[in-house]
Coordinates of C-alpha atoms in Angstrom, one line a residue:
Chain A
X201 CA -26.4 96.1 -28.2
X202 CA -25.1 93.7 -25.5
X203 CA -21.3 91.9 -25.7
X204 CA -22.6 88.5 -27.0
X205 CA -24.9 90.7 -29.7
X206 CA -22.1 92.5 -31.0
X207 CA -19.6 89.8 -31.2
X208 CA -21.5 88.2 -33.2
X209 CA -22.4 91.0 -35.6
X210 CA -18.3 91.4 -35.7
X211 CA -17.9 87.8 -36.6
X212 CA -20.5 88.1 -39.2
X213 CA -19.2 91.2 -40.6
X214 CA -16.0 89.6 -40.9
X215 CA -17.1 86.6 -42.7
X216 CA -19.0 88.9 -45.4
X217 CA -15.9 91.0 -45.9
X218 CA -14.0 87.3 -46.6
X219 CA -17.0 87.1 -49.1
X220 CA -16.9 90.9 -50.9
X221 CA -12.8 90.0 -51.0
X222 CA -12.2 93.6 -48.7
X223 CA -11.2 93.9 -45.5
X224 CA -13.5 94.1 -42.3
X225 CA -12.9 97.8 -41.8
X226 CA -14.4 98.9 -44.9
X227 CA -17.8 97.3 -43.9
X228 CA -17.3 97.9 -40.1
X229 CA -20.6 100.0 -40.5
X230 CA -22.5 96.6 -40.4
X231 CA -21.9 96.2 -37.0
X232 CA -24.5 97.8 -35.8
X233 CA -27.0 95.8 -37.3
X234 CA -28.4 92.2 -35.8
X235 CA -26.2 89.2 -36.5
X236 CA -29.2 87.5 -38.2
X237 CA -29.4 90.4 -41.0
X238 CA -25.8 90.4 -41.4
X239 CA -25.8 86.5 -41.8
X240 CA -28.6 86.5 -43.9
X241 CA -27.2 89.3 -46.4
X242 CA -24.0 87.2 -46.5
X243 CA -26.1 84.2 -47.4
X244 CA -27.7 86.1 -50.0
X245 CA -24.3 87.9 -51.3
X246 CA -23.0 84.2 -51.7
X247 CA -26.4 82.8 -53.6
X248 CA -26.0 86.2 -55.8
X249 CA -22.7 85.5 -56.5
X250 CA -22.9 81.5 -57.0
X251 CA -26.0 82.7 -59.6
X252 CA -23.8 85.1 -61.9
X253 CA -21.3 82.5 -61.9
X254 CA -23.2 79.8 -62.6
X255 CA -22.5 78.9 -66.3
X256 CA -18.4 79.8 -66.0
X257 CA -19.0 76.8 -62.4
X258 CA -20.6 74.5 -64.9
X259 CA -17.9 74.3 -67.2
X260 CA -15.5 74.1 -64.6
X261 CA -17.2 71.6 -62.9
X262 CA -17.8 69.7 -66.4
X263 CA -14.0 69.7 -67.1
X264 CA -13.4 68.1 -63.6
X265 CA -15.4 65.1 -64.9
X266 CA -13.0 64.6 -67.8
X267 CA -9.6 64.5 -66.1
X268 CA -8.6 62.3 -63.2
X269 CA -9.1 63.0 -59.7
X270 CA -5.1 63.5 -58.9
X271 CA -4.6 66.1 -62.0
X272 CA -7.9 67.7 -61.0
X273 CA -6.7 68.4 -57.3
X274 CA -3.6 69.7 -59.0
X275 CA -5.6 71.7 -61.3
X276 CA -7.7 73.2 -58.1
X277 CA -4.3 74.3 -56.3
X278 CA -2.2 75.7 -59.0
X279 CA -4.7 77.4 -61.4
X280 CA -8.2 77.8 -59.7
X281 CA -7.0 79.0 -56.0
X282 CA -9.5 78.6 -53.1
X283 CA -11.8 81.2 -53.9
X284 CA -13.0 79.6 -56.8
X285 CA -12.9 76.3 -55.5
X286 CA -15.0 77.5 -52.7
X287 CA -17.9 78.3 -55.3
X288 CA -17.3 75.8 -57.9
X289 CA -17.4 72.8 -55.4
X290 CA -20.8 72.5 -55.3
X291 CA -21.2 71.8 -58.8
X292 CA -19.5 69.4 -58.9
X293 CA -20.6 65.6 -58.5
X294 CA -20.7 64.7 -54.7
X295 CA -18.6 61.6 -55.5
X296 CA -16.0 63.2 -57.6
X297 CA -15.4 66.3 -55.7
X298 CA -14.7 64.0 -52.1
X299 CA -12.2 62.2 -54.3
X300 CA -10.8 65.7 -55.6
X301 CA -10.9 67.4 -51.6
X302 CA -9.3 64.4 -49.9
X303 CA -5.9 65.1 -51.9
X304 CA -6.0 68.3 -50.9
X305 CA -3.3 70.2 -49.2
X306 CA -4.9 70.8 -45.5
X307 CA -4.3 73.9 -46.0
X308 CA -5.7 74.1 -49.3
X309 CA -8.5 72.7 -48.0
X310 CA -8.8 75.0 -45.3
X311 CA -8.6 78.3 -47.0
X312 CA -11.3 77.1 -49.5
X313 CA -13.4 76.2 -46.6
X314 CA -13.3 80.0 -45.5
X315 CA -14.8 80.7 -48.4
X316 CA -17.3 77.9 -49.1
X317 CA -21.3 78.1 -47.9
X318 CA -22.0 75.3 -46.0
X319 CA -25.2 75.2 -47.3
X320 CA -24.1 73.7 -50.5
X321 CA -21.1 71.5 -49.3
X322 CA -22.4 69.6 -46.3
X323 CA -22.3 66.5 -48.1
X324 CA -19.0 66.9 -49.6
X325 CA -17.5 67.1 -45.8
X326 CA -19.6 64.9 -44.6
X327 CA -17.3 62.7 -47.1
X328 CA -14.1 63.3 -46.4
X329 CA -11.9 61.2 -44.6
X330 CA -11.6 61.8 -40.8
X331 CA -8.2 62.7 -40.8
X332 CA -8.5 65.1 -43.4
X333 CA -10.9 67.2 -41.8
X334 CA -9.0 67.5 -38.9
X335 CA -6.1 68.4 -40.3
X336 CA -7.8 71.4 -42.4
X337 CA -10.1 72.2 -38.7
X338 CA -6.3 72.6 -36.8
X339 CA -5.1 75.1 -39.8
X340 CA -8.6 76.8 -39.7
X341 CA -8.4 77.2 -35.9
X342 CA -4.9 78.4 -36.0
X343 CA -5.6 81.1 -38.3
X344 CA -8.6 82.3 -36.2
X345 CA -11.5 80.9 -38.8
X346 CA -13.6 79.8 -35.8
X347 CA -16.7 80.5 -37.7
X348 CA -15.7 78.8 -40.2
X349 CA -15.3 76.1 -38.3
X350 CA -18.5 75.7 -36.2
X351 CA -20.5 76.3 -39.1
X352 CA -19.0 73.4 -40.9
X353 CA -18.8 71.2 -37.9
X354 CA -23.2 71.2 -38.4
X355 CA -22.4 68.8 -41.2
X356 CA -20.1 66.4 -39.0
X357 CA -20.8 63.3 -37.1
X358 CA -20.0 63.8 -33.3
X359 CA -17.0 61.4 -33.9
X360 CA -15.2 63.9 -35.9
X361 CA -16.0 66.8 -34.1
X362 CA -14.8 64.8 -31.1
X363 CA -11.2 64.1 -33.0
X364 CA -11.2 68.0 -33.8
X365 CA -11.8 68.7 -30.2
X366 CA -9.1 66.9 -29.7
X367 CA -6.3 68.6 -31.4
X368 CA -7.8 71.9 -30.3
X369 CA -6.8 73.6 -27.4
X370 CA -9.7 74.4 -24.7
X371 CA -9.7 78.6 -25.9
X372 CA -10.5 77.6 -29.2
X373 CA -12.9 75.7 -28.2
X374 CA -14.5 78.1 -26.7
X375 CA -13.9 80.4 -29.0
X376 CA -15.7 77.8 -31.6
X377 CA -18.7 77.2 -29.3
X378 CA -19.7 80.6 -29.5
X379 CA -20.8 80.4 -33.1
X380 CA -22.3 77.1 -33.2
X381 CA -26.1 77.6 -34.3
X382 CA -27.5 74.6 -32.9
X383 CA -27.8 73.9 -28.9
X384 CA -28.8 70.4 -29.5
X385 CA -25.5 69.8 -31.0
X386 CA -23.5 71.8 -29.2
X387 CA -25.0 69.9 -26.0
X388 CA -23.7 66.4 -27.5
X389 CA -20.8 67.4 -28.0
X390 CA -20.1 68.6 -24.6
X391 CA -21.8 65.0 -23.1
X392 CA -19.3 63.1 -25.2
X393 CA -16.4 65.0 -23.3
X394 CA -14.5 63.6 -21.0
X395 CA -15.0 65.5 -17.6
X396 CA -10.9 66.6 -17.1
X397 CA -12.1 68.2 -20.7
X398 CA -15.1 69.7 -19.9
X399 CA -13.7 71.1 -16.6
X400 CA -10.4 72.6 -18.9
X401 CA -12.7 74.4 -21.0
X402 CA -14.9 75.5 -18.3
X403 CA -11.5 76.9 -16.7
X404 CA -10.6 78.4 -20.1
X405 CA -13.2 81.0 -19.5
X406 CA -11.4 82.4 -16.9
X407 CA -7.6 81.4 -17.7
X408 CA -7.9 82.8 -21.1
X409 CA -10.0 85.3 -20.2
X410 CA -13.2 84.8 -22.5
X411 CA -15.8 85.1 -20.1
X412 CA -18.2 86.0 -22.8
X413 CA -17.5 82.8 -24.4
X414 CA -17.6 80.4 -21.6
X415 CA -20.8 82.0 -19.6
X416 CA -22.3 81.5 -23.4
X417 CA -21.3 78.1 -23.9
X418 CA -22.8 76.5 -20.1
X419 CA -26.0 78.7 -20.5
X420 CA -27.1 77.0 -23.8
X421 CA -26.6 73.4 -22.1
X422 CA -29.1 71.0 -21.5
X423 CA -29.9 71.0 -18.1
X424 CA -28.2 67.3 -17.3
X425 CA -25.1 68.7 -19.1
X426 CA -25.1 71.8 -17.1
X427 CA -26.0 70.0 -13.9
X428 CA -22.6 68.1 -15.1
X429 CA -20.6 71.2 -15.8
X430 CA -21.9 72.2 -11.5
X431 CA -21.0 68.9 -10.1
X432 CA -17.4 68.9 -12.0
X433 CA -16.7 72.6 -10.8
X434 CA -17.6 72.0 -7.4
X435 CA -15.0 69.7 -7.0
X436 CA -12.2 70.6 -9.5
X437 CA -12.6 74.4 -9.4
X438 CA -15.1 75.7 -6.9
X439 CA -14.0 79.3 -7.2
X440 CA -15.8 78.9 -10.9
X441 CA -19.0 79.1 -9.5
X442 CA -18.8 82.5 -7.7
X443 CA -17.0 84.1 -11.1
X444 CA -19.7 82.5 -13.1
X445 CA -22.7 83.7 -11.0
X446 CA -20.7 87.0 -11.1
X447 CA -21.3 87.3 -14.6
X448 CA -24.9 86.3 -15.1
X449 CA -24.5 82.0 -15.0
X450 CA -25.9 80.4 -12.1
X451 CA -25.0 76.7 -12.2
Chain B
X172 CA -28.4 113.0 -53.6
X173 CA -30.8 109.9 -54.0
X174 CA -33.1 109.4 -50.9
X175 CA -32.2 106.1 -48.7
X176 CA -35.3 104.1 -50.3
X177 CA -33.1 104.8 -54.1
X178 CA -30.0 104.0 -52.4
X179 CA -31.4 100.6 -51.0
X180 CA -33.0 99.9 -54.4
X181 CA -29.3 99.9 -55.8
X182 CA -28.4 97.8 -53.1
X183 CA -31.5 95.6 -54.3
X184 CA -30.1 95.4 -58.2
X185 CA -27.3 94.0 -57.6
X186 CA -29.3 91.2 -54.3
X187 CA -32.4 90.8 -55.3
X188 CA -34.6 90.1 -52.4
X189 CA -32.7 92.0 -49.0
X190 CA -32.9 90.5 -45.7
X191 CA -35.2 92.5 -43.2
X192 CA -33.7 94.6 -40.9
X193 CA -31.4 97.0 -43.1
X194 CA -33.0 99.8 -42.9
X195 CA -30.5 100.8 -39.9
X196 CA -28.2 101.8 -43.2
X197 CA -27.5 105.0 -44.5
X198 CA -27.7 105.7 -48.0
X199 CA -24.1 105.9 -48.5
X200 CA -23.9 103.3 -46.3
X201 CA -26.4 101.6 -48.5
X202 CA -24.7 102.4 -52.0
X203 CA -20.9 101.5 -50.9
X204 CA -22.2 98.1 -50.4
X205 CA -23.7 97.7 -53.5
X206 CA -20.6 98.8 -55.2
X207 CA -18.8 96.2 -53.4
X208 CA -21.1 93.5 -54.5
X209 CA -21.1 94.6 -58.1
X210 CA -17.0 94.4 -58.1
X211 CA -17.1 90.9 -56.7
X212 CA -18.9 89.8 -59.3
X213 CA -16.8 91.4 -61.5
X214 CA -13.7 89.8 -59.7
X215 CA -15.0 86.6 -60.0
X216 CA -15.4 86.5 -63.5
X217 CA -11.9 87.5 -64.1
X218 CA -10.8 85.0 -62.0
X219 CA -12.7 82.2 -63.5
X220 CA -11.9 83.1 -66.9
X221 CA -8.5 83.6 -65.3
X222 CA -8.8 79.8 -63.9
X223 CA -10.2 78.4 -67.1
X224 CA -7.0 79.4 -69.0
X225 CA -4.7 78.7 -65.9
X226 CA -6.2 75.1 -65.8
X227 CA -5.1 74.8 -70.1
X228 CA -1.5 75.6 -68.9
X229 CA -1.6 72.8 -65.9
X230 CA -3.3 69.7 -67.9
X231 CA -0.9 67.5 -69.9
X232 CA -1.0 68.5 -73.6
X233 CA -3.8 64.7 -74.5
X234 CA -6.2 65.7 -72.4
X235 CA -6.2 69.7 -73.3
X236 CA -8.6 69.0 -76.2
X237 CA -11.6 67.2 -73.9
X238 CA -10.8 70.3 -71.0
X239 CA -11.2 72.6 -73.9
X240 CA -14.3 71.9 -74.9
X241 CA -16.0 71.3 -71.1
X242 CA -14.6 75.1 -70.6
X243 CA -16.0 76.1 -74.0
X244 CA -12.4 78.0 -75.0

């Protein structure tokens, strides 16, 4: 299994542990398998568990209608807890749970996001307001959810991924890239950087020392953003492109 | 002990339908992850009965009646 296989696998392994409730130790044994089965048993794990729940979600989600949006919040923070949340968000009405998330502690926020499926909540994100998101992205990225993170950032508009960018150091960027699924997005996001940006994450790979991340990142470019990446690394850190075409990434 | 086809049918009680490609586990392998699944079902019916009565305690005493009833308590 190469690096970029198995890193993967880990990061799946760790976001079905989040799911089971256990720690990533105890299921370590999945490592060894592909990243896509481990994803897709975590996918399945979450439908399983969203089905046996579904009637106690329902009523939840029913008594959410009843009570204002401010008491509900206050409700989802001091006697649900994240977990729930996570599960029960997606039955609730679109409209009514944006108005319940956007009073959210960031934090809040961002722990229930470790445990939502992205699947079923796109639309809620999609509805939050920008500076919500943001916020709950920093506390996600500072805690190491970067899975989290570029999963949820397939249901963003490129203008909010760009204000996330923004407060996120060029590691964690990287470190986020690695897990986005699609190239197409990843590859507009990378043309709306400005090129000091793109360079400092480029650098990243080799100041922070996640070659695995960066050589990953370039090589799933289009070739006009990669062409880019070249031209800005000729001039700003020419060494790059040696270290880069050491590891497997010719520019 | 139950070959590694019985240990992935456990597996397949408690999942239904199994992604491809996990035949790679062993049967214990196979069998610890369906106990795991099986308690975090059971976890998350505690804690959503658990919620259901936490949420009674947090919403003001006029509006317990209509919460009561949505939760069916």
């Amino acid at each position: 299994m190469s690096e970029v296989t198995r890193a993967a696998a880990l990061a799946e392994v760790v976001r079905l542990a989040a799911v089971l409730g256990v720690e990533p130790a105890e299921v370590a044994y999945l490592e060894d398998l592909d990243p896509g089965t481990v994803r897709s048993l975590c996918e399945r794990t979450i439908d399983v568990l969203h089905d046996s729940g579904a009637e106690g979600f329902r009523r939840i989600a029913t008594a959410a209608r009843v009570i204002p949006a401010p008491l509900a919040a206050s409700v989802a923070e001091r006697a649900l807890g994240p977990v729930s949340c996570a599960l029960i968000a997606g039955a609730v009405d679109s409209g009514k749970a944006v108005d319940i998330a956007r009073r959210l502690r960031p934090e809040f926020l961002a722990a229930v996001a470790v445990h939502a499926d992205p699947r079923r909540i796109g639309e809620l994100i999609g509805g939050l307001p920008q500076e919500r998101i943001v916020r709950a992205a920093v506390v996600l990225v500072e805690e190491g959810h970067h899975v989290t993170v570029a999963r949820l950032a397939a249901s963003l508009h490129l203008t909010v991924v760009h204000a996330v960018v923004d407060e996120i150091g060029d590691p964690d960027i990287l470190r986020t890239a690695f897990f986005l699924d699609d190239a197409a997005h990843l590859d507009g996001i990378a043309a709306g950087l400005a090129d000091e940006r793109l360079v400092g994450i480029v650098r990243a790979a080799r100041d922070a020392e996640l070659w695995m991340e960066g050589v990953a990142l370039v090589a799933r470019l289009s070739d006009a953003q990669r062409g880019r990446v070249g031209a800005l690394v000729d001039v700003h850190e020419p060494s790059l492109r040696g270290e880069l075409a050491a590891r497997g990434l010719h520019l | 002990m139950a070959g590694k086809k019985d240990q992935l049918s456990a597996l397949r009680v408690e999942l239904g339908d199994l992604p491809p490609g996990l035949d790679g586990l062993t049967a214990e392998q196979a069998a610890h992850l369906a106990t795991l699944v099986r308690a975090a079902k059971e976890r998350q019916a505690e804690r959503l009965a658990e919620g259901a009565a936490a949420t009674l305690s947090v919403v003001p005493r006029p509006l317990r009646g209509p919460v009561r009833r949505a939760l069916g308590v």
